[in-house]
Each structure stands twice: as structure tokens, then as C-alpha cells.
Amino acid sequence: MRRRGATTSSPRHPARAWCGSTANKTPATPRRAGICTACMPEPAALPGYAELHAISAFSFGRGASLPQELVQRAVELGYAGLALTDECSVAGVVRAWARLRELREEGRVPEGFALLYGSEFALPGGRLIAIARHLQGWGGLCRFITAARTGGAAKGSYQIDWQHGSFSLLAGCEILWVPEPPTNSAIDEEAVSACLASVTARFDPEHLWLAVELLRSPEDPLWLATLRLLGARHGLPLVAAGGVCMHRRSRKPLQDVLTATRLNRPVADCGLQLQPSAERHLRHRLLLSRIYPRALLQATLQVVQRCSGFDLAQIHYDYPQESLPAGLTPSQALRQRVLQGMAERYPRGTPVQIRRYLVKELRLIAACRYEMFFLTVHDIVCFARERGILCQGRGSAANSVVCWCLGITAANPEHSHPLLERFISRERRHEPPDIDVDFEHERREEVIQYLYAKYGRERAALAAAVITWRPRSAIRAVGAALGLPQTLIDAYAQDHPGFHEAPGAAHLQALAVRTGGQPLSERSALLWPLLARQLLGLPRHLSQHVGGFVLTQTPLTCLVPVENAAMAGRSVIQWDKNDIKDLGLMKVDVLALGMLSAIRRTLELVSERRGAPFTRYDIPPDDPATYAMARRADTVGVFQIESRAQMAMLPRLKPATFYDLVVQVALVRPGPVAGGMVRPYLLARSRRAAGRATRYERSALEDPAQPPRLMQALARTLGVPIFQEQVMQMAILAAGFSPGEADALRRGMATFKYGGNVHKFEARFIGGMVAGGYRPDFARRIFEQIKGFGEYGFPESHAWSFALLAYESAWLKCHEPEAFLAALLNAQPMGFYTPSQLIQDARRHGVAVLPVDVTQSDWDCRLQYPQAVVQDCKPNRPQTLAGKALSAIENKADADLRPAVRLGLRLVGSLGREAGARIVQARTLRPLAGTEDLALRARLGRGELNALAAADALASLAGHRRQQTWEAAALHGTPRLLQDAPVGEARLCLPAAAEAEEIIHDYAALGLTLRRHPLALLRPHLARRRLSSAAALLALPSGRSVRACGLVTVRQRPQTAGGTVFVTLEDETGTVNVIIGAELRERQRQVLLHARLLAVQGRWQRTCAAEPGAGSAACHLVAGQLADLTPLLGRLAGHSGRSRDFR
């Protein structure tokens, strides 16, 4: 039977009618969601209610509020509880749980409020809501979600139906069935009844409810009557629910945008897919009492009573036991392995201080029961070392003497001032320590598959990473949802990569006209940036963490759902690293670091060249030439100190020792910059160089005869706090913090810019320092400096780990430049610079680079030795070649005997590794006779042969590039049956292309050229415009007004730079660092963002008295005017308008 709703006299918005004449008498009375607050009864008089069906933004494309916002709003409205029921997901529950915990600590949660944990599932005819009653019910819910997400479902989706769903797993849950609401006033009673029959056949009626969602539509009375009738027929009690997808009604426009984005169409075309009203928000209980019968509201409290016995704090985690030797307790096993490692680290005896550290740390580890965590990480590191995979621990783990003895970290705690509380604290014993281990990025997958093989898919999975809406993606999504032209969306996204300044409506109107479109409506111009800002930061989808593994002793799916990752062979839990930390689960970070791959490859090439193994431990410490190179900022390709900001600091800091490198790595970070530590530290170094003593603030309560108390924390950095450990030490020494409180301060500062409880620490810190005898203004200044660490500051232990890699890579660049270049190219993609920039830097240092050649190149770039040495070594054994070449080079008998770098086939775009291997194999038996011989013996297809010709890799077989392209086309243009037939006509010889054309094709095929730099060809024209080269600028004094031009290789806008943009220009002689202020950036935004060849007029400045030989890193050009000269690149092709993306 089908029912249609009759026209009713009841108003569509009963709350407004209820206010009636009162609203007319007092028009200024404030209203809340359609309620006259003047008429509002006391909260105690309102019926109790708990929202049982609420989704958050983790129901991607549907929810418009964060879990934290939902739980806080439910508390504010006086609800008895809130069930977070995201679609086939529990990804947001930990955030809601953590926020509720914070609100309870602040005393803002009424007694009895309960957060319930559930999920919803779309089924034919409606939605199924499952809410866990107890811990076993939670485990069943997690397994049910896992089955739906992994049973053949694509990433990001799930599969479930009445026939194949494992509904028995939900026996420990309260089940709510939400029938599909009526459309167009039509209610199909038989269809709803059939669905209810399917539900009642699969679930215990004692724990089954029929949910009623009334959204103040004209059909509500008839829909309620129908559900009452069907509920009685099937024996199901009715319960109220709101179908909530936002915490406030003001989020309705954003919810429409999310719906449009999910459907991939403009809002105007979404029709009935949009919510018809804004009622799916957390509504006031007074309004709910006017919509729902009291019995339905009371039923929600029964569900809360049944489900409030479970809380996420009940989740119990057990460490995996595979790494525990038989017959030993975890403490015995860890102590045994630590003592073995200590004997290897200190063969001549362990220093007394290290022994003291070790005893303290082992006791703390045992008290917190972390032994299996350390044993598990040690097992992973041992696996990598057995297979020759370079690895190194970093982060706070480098504070650990245990990690040092186990070989997990490389920073010697004897020199790195370890602070154990930064790593492990009794106050947070529920939270395992954080151990990050970097592995070679090319071989990390071997480690990942080892973990899967050892622990199984049911006990090992990667943590999730929550991908949020970023500025550009938010701009594009909202623009598309508003139905705006794509050209306008692209222009706005390009012009405003962030929301540092909100563009006005006039700017958007001008942008619309400039892109050739119609003027925007006033509403669109206002809504676009407004909704984009609201969307910013909301979850967009789940991805996999870069390497955070969760390992368990019991099945992981009893704790959290697991789903398929986009990458084959990977599985991901639904919680991210912060959720894992909040719940105290173990996470082992198996991270990838490209520089480790580059160092390992360099060491292999050096070993080959020297004729003997050469390892990291053979790199000599404190090499003067290496530090001199660093002081010149000659660090292109060097780990950590290769960025423009780091290179600008190197000539100012002038590192001469390893600890200087540690400070260098940590100082050029947003934290120290925002905290104002950079200039004071450089001044302190200058004072020390002048022989003046470092001054420390003294407490009025200190003994003047004793060293200042703060000297213990700050002496190593000349009185300026740079590292996180120093912040903690200052809090302990000067403000009276306990070690646990000091670590809480560090973690609080890390969340400062996200609204952390910094005010609590501020009062405690300043008050503690004042009570300790320090001046109030000094205490406030120190705390303001500490706030900078909320913008990302390094722990000293982490800086030590990275400084080791920085020194090793710098030494290899300094002493083995050919091997270092080849290794960097083979380890791509990685680092700050493109292969073209790396090659140009190496060539400026005298490294010979040879082109890709099918008769000479391997897949990887390699060292190629001078022909004289090769010929001389032919009668001897092959392994003597490297040693003989090394001897000749080291004796400098002939500079031409230095090896060259032969570019590998890997640089040829669209040429696969298998094709490269076939080319190398084809030429091992006999030399290649020509292009046709290569194609036949290496079984190359048309695309592969064309790619080689485009890259000029067939030059030794066919001549210049045009000839190569012709022969490749001719070979595959002949039918297969006639390819061996004799050809009577002579070979066609084509003229070679001009150098400019060859350069263009080099960049197109390889992304680089070994010919002249593009600007070398344009130099005469640039000279006529009085545009100086990078080399010419270096000879000019500071303060000179200059004009320069170059290819834009880098654009950077650090958050701590106050709107300033840093641009790097490159020409045939070097690079120029350009500083563009905020005013000029806004005035010439289009030129700045779009120019590939940029001319700059401004003032030349030298930042300091640089080391002799220091290059452009010690100088910069402060821009006053910009000009886009990109059209000049068209002259390289011989006609205007054509240009390439030169990098």
C-alpha cells in the first residue's frame, strides 16, 4: 500500500509558531536555530536526549564537521550522549574521545555524558547503525568493517549486502535501522516492511531499534505514523535520531559543496542529492521536544545506558613476542643485547657517564614495560643490516643510550647531551617512546615485506595518514561546486596558493574579466573564499602513513578496522599516528630517506674505484676541506644543508667542527627563526670569536660564586636555546618543573599554533622563574622564545643524527665528486635539486659528464675511466682497473685520468628498466652494428626506439638526432615481412639541427642538457638589455643597483618570512638568490608566479664577510622590479612563442 501525505495545517517550522506573539512584541529577542531564547525553559525542564546517528567529516563527502566539533557541541547543548557513526569507519572516534577527555579535564562536561562508538552502513532500503555495547562488541564492529573494506572492495569503498554480510559479528552492538526517508511525499509501506523483515531476521530483537529521523518536513506526521505501525508489526521499539552531518546549521552551504564534490558536479546540478534543509545538525533539545514524541527521546537514553559501558580507554594492547628469545624474560633479553652492543661500541671500556645513563634508562624501560618495543625495533634493524640496507635511527630516539648500544641510532650519547625525559617519561608511561628509523628509500620495501611476512597481515598494518583539504584543492573544489569557469578556478588557485590574505570580491571580479569570462555574481565572489576557508583542514581521504607500522600480538582487527591501501601489498588501519599515540599503541616508523640510498651507492662506486671496500666508518672525521667547502656554501646535493636558507646561513655561521654542523641543521628551522634565536646566536659566536665571555642571566637567589644555573642548559649553544632538550632543561632548572612537566611543556608548545593549552604553561613557567629569583621581563622573553618551538624545532639528538649524514655527504661531495654525482642521479627522485641542476653544479667543479649512449651506458649512471687507463689495464685482471685509476688520480700525474660520469639509460623518459636491461645485454656478446641491429637484438618497440632517438642516445650508431629519429621511424615504418628485404636506394643523410634546437630537444627528452646553457645563447641579447650574469654580480660591491636575469628554478615562501618570497635564478655562470618583499609580490603577482625567464632590477647585497671562494649563497638581490622575459626562450627554437620548461 502506498500512502501520500495530505496537506496539513501544522506549520513547517513549529518552533517559530510556538514563539508566536512574543516575537512580535520583542523583535530584538535573540534566536537560536529558530527558537526564541526568551521563551526557552530551564535546561533541567527539557527532556533528556542522546544523538545516536551522527557522522563527521570522516564520512568523506558527506559530513561537514570535525568529530571534535560534534562532541563539544553535544556537550554544550546538554545532551546525554553522542554516538559517532561514520560510514563504515571509526577513523574519527579517537579525536572525539580525546576532545571529550580535554573537556572533562576543564570541568565542562556534565556528569553522565557518554560518547558512544559505532558506524553506519548503507544497505538496500536504508542505513544500518551499529553501536558497540562493550569491548567484545567493539572488536566485532572492527572485524565487520574490516571484512566490508577488504573483501574485494576498492580502496576507499566497501561491499556489504543482506546475503553476504557477516552480521553475526555485530552481536555485541545495539542495532538501529534507519529506513530510507520518503521522497515526493510518497511512502512505500510494503518496501519498508520488507526491509524490516530482513533486519529482524538477522539481529537479536532485544538489541534492535527502529530509528525515526524527523527533519521538519510536511511528511513528518505521516512518516512517524507509518513507522509506528511497522514497528508494532515487527516488534521493534522506536527511537529518535537526527541523521546529523554537521554540528551547526551554518555548515549547510559547506555540506552542499561536499556533496557536489563527491558527485563531481556543480551544486546547481545535484538536485535531490542535496539535503532539502539544514535540519541535519545537532539541534536544541527544546526544538527536539517539539518535533519528537517524548517516548522516542527517552528511548535514546536507554541506548546510552546499554552502550556507555564501553570506552576506548579499555582497549588493551600487547606487544608482539617474536623477538623474545626462548627462556628469557623481556628485561633479561634486552639487557643481554644491550651489553653485547655496548662491548662493540666501546671495545676499550665504557665511560662511567654512559654506564650511569644506561642503568637509569634500563630501569625506566622496565618500569614502563617497554622492553619488547626495543627488541622489536632492534630485530628490524638487524634484518636490514644483514641485507646491506643502510639505516639510521633519529628523532628523540637518539637521546637513548639503549638505542645507541643496540645499533639503532648513530649519535654517540657521549657527545650529544642526551636528555632521557625527552624520550621516555614515567608521566606518560601509557605512551610508547617514539623511535624513527630511516632506511634507504630504494630498499625500504624489503623491510616492509619482512614485517608482513613475520607478523602476518592480521597483526601488522601501516598507520593511516589523514589527507586534508589544502588551500589550492579547497579553492578548486569550491569553485567547481559553484559552477565557475575552469580558467577562472585555475587562475585563482595559481594566484592564491594559501590563505595568507583573503582576496576581496573586487579582486575576484577583476580576475574573472582577465581570464576572459563573465563577471562573477556578488554572491559567488563572497562565497568562494568563505567556503574554501571552511573546507580548509577538513579530512579529504585516508592515505597510508609514510612508514608507521602498528604491530600486535593479538589480531589487529580486534582493536581497529583494517582496509586496503592504494598500493598493492599494503594494508592500513583507520587511525593515524596521533590517534595511535593517544591510545598508547606501539608504532614503529620504518621511514625512507633518499640520502641513505645515495650514500650507499656512492660508497659502492668509491669501493669499485679504490679496489677495496669503503664504508661510512672509513670517512675521516673533522676534515678541514669538508668544513671549508661548507663555509663557502658549496653544498648543492648535500643532505640538509643544501636548501637556499641553509646555504645563506653557512657563510654566516662558518662551521668548523661537527657540533657547528649540528647547530646549523637545527638553527635554520621555523622554530628557532620564529623564536628569534638566530641573530642572538650569531652575535654570541662573534663575541666568542673576539675572545669575550658568554653572559648568562642569574637568579637573585643564586650564589654569585657558583656558575649560573642556566649555564648547565645553554653553555653548549652560547646562552641561546636552540634545541627542544634545552627548553626542557630550562624549565627544570629555572622554573621548577619536574621532568614529566617539562616534557608536557614541550608537547604543549608543539600544539601551540593549533590552539593548545599554552596559557597554562605560560603562567606556570613565568611564575616558576619569578619564584626562582629571575626578573619577570626575562622570564616572559624566554617564554616567547620557547613559543617558537611550536613552529617546529629540532631535538638535539635529531640534529646530531642528521648532521652525521650532512657531514658524510659533504665529505663525499668534496673528495669523491664523480661518484657522488652518479649516486645522486641514480637515487632520484630525492633532494632539493633536479638532475639538471646537480649536473651543472658538478661540471662547474670540473666533473666530466658524458651523454647517454646505447653503446656505453648502463641502466644506472656510472663512472667511466679514461681510455688510456682502460687500454693499459686490459691484459691484467679487471679488478686492478679501479686501483690503477685511483693511483693515477691521487698522484695527480694526469688530471685527465679522473673518471667521468656516464649518464645512464634511466634518464631517458618512457624507457622502462626491462628495455634498458635488454640493451645492455644485447651489446655484451658483440658490438652493436647499427640502429636496426640494436632494435632486433634488444627487442625494442617503436616507442622505445623513438625515446632513445629523442634523447640523442643513438648518436654512436646513427649520427645526429635528426638522423636517429629518421632511422627509428624508417625501421618501424616497414612491414615486418619486408624488413629483411634488400633496399635499392641510398641512405638519406639529413642536415644536423642548430644548437638551440638540440638544447630544446635535450630538455624535452632528458630534462637536462650537456650542451651550452640556454642563456648562453641569449647572452648577447641580454647584454644589450644590460642584464648581468650571476658571475658578474659576484664581483660587485654591496649596495650597487643591478639588473639580472635567469631561469626560475625555485620559488619559496616560508611561513616565518612575513610574506617575503625567495626566488632562485639560474644562468650559464651560476645562480642568483632574489628576495621579493610582500608589497612587490602583490603588485607583480602574475609575473612572479608565471615567469620562467625572470628579469629583476634591484639592489645587490652581501650578507656577511664570506669565506674566500664563497659563491652566491653569501649574497642576494633585493628586488625592486620584475619583468617576464619568457618569450625570449622562443628565440631558441628560431621563432617566437615557442619555449620549453627549462629547469
PDB file of C-alpha atoms in Angstrom, residues 272-447:
ATOM      1  CA  LEU A 272      17.562  15.780  -4.815  1.00  0.00           C
ATOM      2  CA  GLN A 273      21.038  14.549  -3.849  1.00  0.00           C
ATOM      3  CA  LEU A 274      21.337  17.679  -1.675  1.00  0.00           C
ATOM      4  CA  GLN A 275      19.821  17.763   1.788  1.00  0.00           C
ATOM      5  CA  PRO A 276      16.469  19.565   1.463  1.00  0.00           C
ATOM      6  CA  SER A 277      17.075  21.599   4.629  1.00  0.00           C
ATOM      7  CA  ALA A 278      19.686  22.385   7.272  1.00  0.00           C
ATOM      8  CA  GLU A 279      17.995  20.201   9.890  1.00  0.00           C
ATOM      9  CA  ARG A 280      20.724  17.543   9.951  1.00  0.00           C
ATOM     10  CA  HIS A 281      22.642  19.375  12.649  1.00  0.00           C
ATOM     11  CA  LEU A 282      22.783  18.996  16.420  1.00  0.00           C
ATOM     12  CA  ARG A 283      19.513  20.630  17.406  1.00  0.00           C
ATOM     13  CA  HIS A 284      18.479  22.193  20.672  1.00  0.00           C
ATOM     14  CA  ARG A 285      16.546  19.902  22.999  1.00  0.00           C
ATOM     15  CA  LEU A 286      13.660  22.362  23.114  1.00  0.00           C
ATOM     16  CA  LEU A 287      13.272  22.081  19.366  1.00  0.00           C
ATOM     17  CA  LEU A 288      13.547  18.298  19.543  1.00  0.00           C
ATOM     18  CA  SER A 289      10.837  18.196  22.199  1.00  0.00           C
ATOM     19  CA  ARG A 290       8.528  19.975  19.742  1.00  0.00           C
ATOM     20  CA  ILE A 291       9.295  17.525  16.934  1.00  0.00           C
ATOM     21  CA  TYR A 292       9.516  14.093  18.587  1.00  0.00           C
ATOM     22  CA  PRO A 293       7.179  12.316  20.987  1.00  0.00           C
ATOM     23  CA  ARG A 294       8.719  12.226  24.462  1.00  0.00           C
ATOM     24  CA  ALA A 295       8.903   8.418  24.458  1.00  0.00           C
ATOM     25  CA  LEU A 296      11.197   8.420  21.417  1.00  0.00           C
ATOM     26  CA  LEU A 297      13.531  10.893  23.098  1.00  0.00           C
ATOM     27  CA  GLN A 298      13.540   8.790  26.273  1.00  0.00           C
ATOM     28  CA  ALA A 299      14.427   5.702  24.218  1.00  0.00           C
ATOM     29  CA  THR A 300      17.742   7.324  23.261  1.00  0.00           C
ATOM     30  CA  LEU A 301      18.693   7.259  26.950  1.00  0.00           C
ATOM     31  CA  GLN A 302      18.082   3.511  27.078  1.00  0.00           C
ATOM     32  CA  VAL A 303      20.572   3.026  24.224  1.00  0.00           C
ATOM     33  CA  VAL A 304      23.092   5.195  26.062  1.00  0.00           C
ATOM     34  CA  GLN A 305      22.629   3.127  29.212  1.00  0.00           C
ATOM     35  CA  ARG A 306      23.294  -0.088  27.287  1.00  0.00           C
ATOM     36  CA  CYS A 307      26.353   1.221  25.420  1.00  0.00           C
ATOM     37  CA  SER A 308      28.029   3.545  27.895  1.00  0.00           C
ATOM     38  CA  GLY A 309      29.915   0.634  29.466  1.00  0.00           C
ATOM     39  CA  PHE A 310      32.493   0.731  26.669  1.00  0.00           C
ATOM     40  CA  ASP A 311      35.192   3.347  26.313  1.00  0.00           C
ATOM     41  CA  LEU A 312      38.263   3.475  24.092  1.00  0.00           C
ATOM     42  CA  ALA A 313      40.427   3.529  27.218  1.00  0.00           C
ATOM     43  CA  GLN A 314      39.509  -0.161  27.667  1.00  0.00           C
ATOM     44  CA  ILE A 315      41.413  -1.173  24.544  1.00  0.00           C
ATOM     45  CA  HIS A 316      44.291  -3.367  25.668  1.00  0.00           C
ATOM     46  CA  TYR A 317      47.462  -3.632  23.624  1.00  0.00           C
ATOM     47  CA  ASP A 318      50.002  -6.479  23.791  1.00  0.00           C
ATOM     48  CA  TYR A 319      53.479  -6.186  22.319  1.00  0.00           C
ATOM     49  CA  PRO A 320      54.431  -8.876  19.789  1.00  0.00           C
ATOM     50  CA  GLN A 321      56.642 -11.597  21.269  1.00  0.00           C
ATOM     51  CA  GLU A 322      58.506 -12.853  18.184  1.00  0.00           C
ATOM     52  CA  SER A 323      61.737 -11.050  19.092  1.00  0.00           C
ATOM     53  CA  LEU A 324      61.937 -12.615  22.565  1.00  0.00           C
ATOM     54  CA  PRO A 325      64.489 -15.459  22.793  1.00  0.00           C
ATOM     55  CA  ALA A 326      63.227 -18.654  24.421  1.00  0.00           C
ATOM     56  CA  GLY A 327      63.892 -18.942  28.133  1.00  0.00           C
ATOM     57  CA  LEU A 328      64.448 -15.218  28.743  1.00  0.00           C
ATOM     58  CA  THR A 329      62.207 -12.541  30.137  1.00  0.00           C
ATOM     59  CA  PRO A 330      61.936  -9.299  28.129  1.00  0.00           C
ATOM     60  CA  SER A 331      64.153  -7.484  30.647  1.00  0.00           C
ATOM     61  CA  GLN A 332      66.813 -10.213  30.507  1.00  0.00           C
ATOM     62  CA  ALA A 333      66.792 -10.306  26.708  1.00  0.00           C
ATOM     63  CA  LEU A 334      67.078  -6.537  26.365  1.00  0.00           C
ATOM     64  CA  ARG A 335      69.872  -6.299  28.931  1.00  0.00           C
ATOM     65  CA  GLN A 336      71.782  -9.093  27.210  1.00  0.00           C
ATOM     66  CA  ARG A 337      71.647  -7.443  23.803  1.00  0.00           C
ATOM     67  CA  VAL A 338      72.450  -4.004  25.181  1.00  0.00           C
ATOM     68  CA  LEU A 339      75.567  -5.296  26.934  1.00  0.00           C
ATOM     69  CA  GLN A 340      76.681  -7.050  23.729  1.00  0.00           C
ATOM     70  CA  GLY A 341      76.228  -3.829  21.775  1.00  0.00           C
ATOM     71  CA  MET A 342      77.982  -1.775  24.426  1.00  0.00           C
ATOM     72  CA  ALA A 343      81.039  -4.029  24.205  1.00  0.00           C
ATOM     73  CA  GLU A 344      81.122  -3.459  20.431  1.00  0.00           C
ATOM     74  CA  ARG A 345      80.635   0.315  20.754  1.00  0.00           C
ATOM     75  CA  TYR A 346      83.269   0.678  23.469  1.00  0.00           C
ATOM     76  CA  PRO A 347      85.930  -2.014  22.968  1.00  0.00           C
ATOM     77  CA  ARG A 348      88.308  -0.139  25.299  1.00  0.00           C
ATOM     78  CA  GLY A 349      85.798   0.183  28.103  1.00  0.00           C
ATOM     79  CA  THR A 350      82.552   2.059  28.619  1.00  0.00           C
ATOM     80  CA  PRO A 351      82.756   5.612  30.017  1.00  0.00           C
ATOM     81  CA  VAL A 352      81.381   5.977  33.531  1.00  0.00           C
ATOM     82  CA  GLN A 353      78.805   8.577  32.441  1.00  0.00           C
ATOM     83  CA  ILE A 354      77.432   6.239  29.768  1.00  0.00           C
ATOM     84  CA  ARG A 355      77.084   3.438  32.323  1.00  0.00           C
ATOM     85  CA  ARG A 356      75.096   5.756  34.566  1.00  0.00           C
ATOM     86  CA  TYR A 357      72.830   6.759  31.714  1.00  0.00           C
ATOM     87  CA  LEU A 358      72.347   3.107  30.794  1.00  0.00           C
ATOM     88  CA  VAL A 359      71.399   1.954  34.290  1.00  0.00           C
ATOM     89  CA  LYS A 360      68.866   4.768  34.604  1.00  0.00           C
ATOM     90  CA  GLU A 361      67.356   4.085  31.203  1.00  0.00           C
ATOM     91  CA  LEU A 362      67.066   0.311  31.653  1.00  0.00           C
ATOM     92  CA  ARG A 363      65.279   0.843  34.965  1.00  0.00           C
ATOM     93  CA  LEU A 364      62.838   3.267  33.376  1.00  0.00           C
ATOM     94  CA  ILE A 365      62.197   0.938  30.422  1.00  0.00           C
ATOM     95  CA  ALA A 366      61.479  -1.938  32.815  1.00  0.00           C
ATOM     96  CA  ALA A 367      59.153   0.226  34.924  1.00  0.00           C
ATOM     97  CA  CYS A 368      57.187   1.206  31.810  1.00  0.00           C
ATOM     98  CA  ARG A 369      57.376  -2.329  30.329  1.00  0.00           C
ATOM     99  CA  TYR A 370      58.806  -1.152  27.025  1.00  0.00           C
ATOM    100  CA  GLU A 371      61.348  -3.971  26.606  1.00  0.00           C
ATOM    101  CA  MET A 372      59.544  -5.705  23.742  1.00  0.00           C
ATOM    102  CA  PHE A 373      59.283  -2.436  21.883  1.00  0.00           C
ATOM    103  CA  PHE A 374      63.072  -2.030  21.857  1.00  0.00           C
ATOM    104  CA  LEU A 375      63.615  -5.694  20.999  1.00  0.00           C
ATOM    105  CA  THR A 376      61.208  -5.411  18.063  1.00  0.00           C
ATOM    106  CA  VAL A 377      62.949  -2.340  16.627  1.00  0.00           C
ATOM    107  CA  HIS A 378      66.336  -3.994  17.132  1.00  0.00           C
ATOM    108  CA  ASP A 379      65.127  -7.037  15.185  1.00  0.00           C
ATOM    109  CA  ILE A 380      64.077  -4.823  12.256  1.00  0.00           C
ATOM    110  CA  VAL A 381      67.439  -3.033  12.213  1.00  0.00           C
ATOM    111  CA  CYS A 382      69.299  -6.367  12.340  1.00  0.00           C
ATOM    112  CA  PHE A 383      67.316  -7.600   9.333  1.00  0.00           C
ATOM    113  CA  ALA A 384      68.297  -4.505   7.338  1.00  0.00           C
ATOM    114  CA  ARG A 385      71.963  -4.741   8.280  1.00  0.00           C
ATOM    115  CA  GLU A 386      72.126  -8.423   7.343  1.00  0.00           C
ATOM    116  CA  ARG A 387      70.996  -7.482   3.845  1.00  0.00           C
ATOM    117  CA  GLY A 388      73.267  -4.490   3.480  1.00  0.00           C
ATOM    118  CA  ILE A 389      70.479  -1.914   3.726  1.00  0.00           C
ATOM    119  CA  LEU A 390      71.720   1.332   5.265  1.00  0.00           C
ATOM    120  CA  CYS A 391      69.581   2.518   8.165  1.00  0.00           C
ATOM    121  CA  GLN A 392      69.815   5.019  10.984  1.00  0.00           C
ATOM    122  CA  GLY A 393      67.552   5.990  13.855  1.00  0.00           C
ATOM    123  CA  ARG A 394      66.725   9.621  14.525  1.00  0.00           C
ATOM    124  CA  GLY A 395      64.365  11.853  16.427  1.00  0.00           C
ATOM    125  CA  SER A 396      64.080  11.592  20.195  1.00  0.00           C
ATOM    126  CA  ALA A 397      65.404   8.009  19.992  1.00  0.00           C
ATOM    127  CA  ALA A 398      68.873   9.482  19.576  1.00  0.00           C
ATOM    128  CA  ASN A 399      68.587  10.527  23.245  1.00  0.00           C
ATOM    129  CA  SER A 400      68.654   6.842  24.151  1.00  0.00           C
ATOM    130  CA  VAL A 401      71.836   5.058  25.250  1.00  0.00           C
ATOM    131  CA  VAL A 402      69.964   1.773  24.784  1.00  0.00           C
ATOM    132  CA  CYS A 403      69.247   2.644  21.131  1.00  0.00           C
ATOM    133  CA  TRP A 404      72.930   3.564  20.671  1.00  0.00           C
ATOM    134  CA  CYS A 405      74.114   0.252  22.107  1.00  0.00           C
ATOM    135  CA  LEU A 406      71.582  -1.703  20.049  1.00  0.00           C
ATOM    136  CA  GLY A 407      72.837  -0.049  16.855  1.00  0.00           C
ATOM    137  CA  ILE A 408      69.519   1.654  16.182  1.00  0.00           C
ATOM    138  CA  THR A 409      70.966   5.181  16.268  1.00  0.00           C
ATOM    139  CA  ALA A 410      74.319   6.593  15.171  1.00  0.00           C
ATOM    140  CA  ALA A 411      74.607   9.598  17.502  1.00  0.00           C
ATOM    141  CA  ASN A 412      77.097   8.880  20.280  1.00  0.00           C
ATOM    142  CA  PRO A 413      75.372   9.930  23.531  1.00  0.00           C
ATOM    143  CA  GLU A 414      78.800  10.636  24.999  1.00  0.00           C
ATOM    144  CA  HIS A 415      78.869  13.801  22.881  1.00  0.00           C
ATOM    145  CA  SER A 416      75.204  14.602  22.205  1.00  0.00           C
ATOM    146  CA  HIS A 417      73.996  15.665  25.695  1.00  0.00           C
ATOM    147  CA  PRO A 418      71.143  13.131  25.977  1.00  0.00           C
ATOM    148  CA  LEU A 419      68.040  14.035  27.962  1.00  0.00           C
ATOM    149  CA  LEU A 420      66.202  10.809  28.703  1.00  0.00           C
ATOM    150  CA  GLU A 421      62.940  12.544  29.626  1.00  0.00           C
ATOM    151  CA  ARG A 422      62.676  13.758  26.021  1.00  0.00           C
ATOM    152  CA  PHE A 423      62.454  10.079  25.040  1.00  0.00           C
ATOM    153  CA  ILE A 424      60.775   8.253  27.925  1.00  0.00           C
ATOM    154  CA  SER A 425      58.757   9.664  30.805  1.00  0.00           C
ATOM    155  CA  ARG A 426      57.033   7.975  33.719  1.00  0.00           C
ATOM    156  CA  GLU A 427      54.237  10.535  33.489  1.00  0.00           C
ATOM    157  CA  ARG A 428      53.274   9.231  30.035  1.00  0.00           C
ATOM    158  CA  ARG A 429      54.058   5.559  30.552  1.00  0.00           C
ATOM    159  CA  HIS A 430      50.913   4.607  28.625  1.00  0.00           C
ATOM    160  CA  GLU A 431      52.507   6.171  25.538  1.00  0.00           C
ATOM    161  CA  PRO A 432      55.372   4.154  23.978  1.00  0.00           C
ATOM    162  CA  PRO A 433      58.523   6.069  23.026  1.00  0.00           C
ATOM    163  CA  ASP A 434      58.894   7.348  19.511  1.00  0.00           C
ATOM    164  CA  ILE A 435      61.622   5.579  17.518  1.00  0.00           C
ATOM    165  CA  ASP A 436      62.048   6.655  13.902  1.00  0.00           C
ATOM    166  CA  VAL A 437      64.371   4.590  11.724  1.00  0.00           C
ATOM    167  CA  ASP A 438      65.344   5.753   8.238  1.00  0.00           C
ATOM    168  CA  PHE A 439      66.110   3.144   5.572  1.00  0.00           C
ATOM    169  CA  GLU A 440      67.312   3.511   2.011  1.00  0.00           C
ATOM    170  CA  HIS A 441      64.294   4.671   0.069  1.00  0.00           C
ATOM    171  CA  GLU A 442      65.021   2.237  -2.754  1.00  0.00           C
ATOM    172  CA  ARG A 443      65.087  -0.790  -0.446  1.00  0.00           C
ATOM    173  CA  ARG A 444      62.622   0.066   2.291  1.00  0.00           C
ATOM    174  CA  GLU A 445      60.017  -2.181   0.666  1.00  0.00           C
ATOM    175  CA  GLU A 446      62.190  -5.178   1.581  1.00  0.00           C
ATOM    176  CA  VAL A 447      61.865  -4.200   5.247  1.00  0.00           C
TER     177      VAL A 447
END
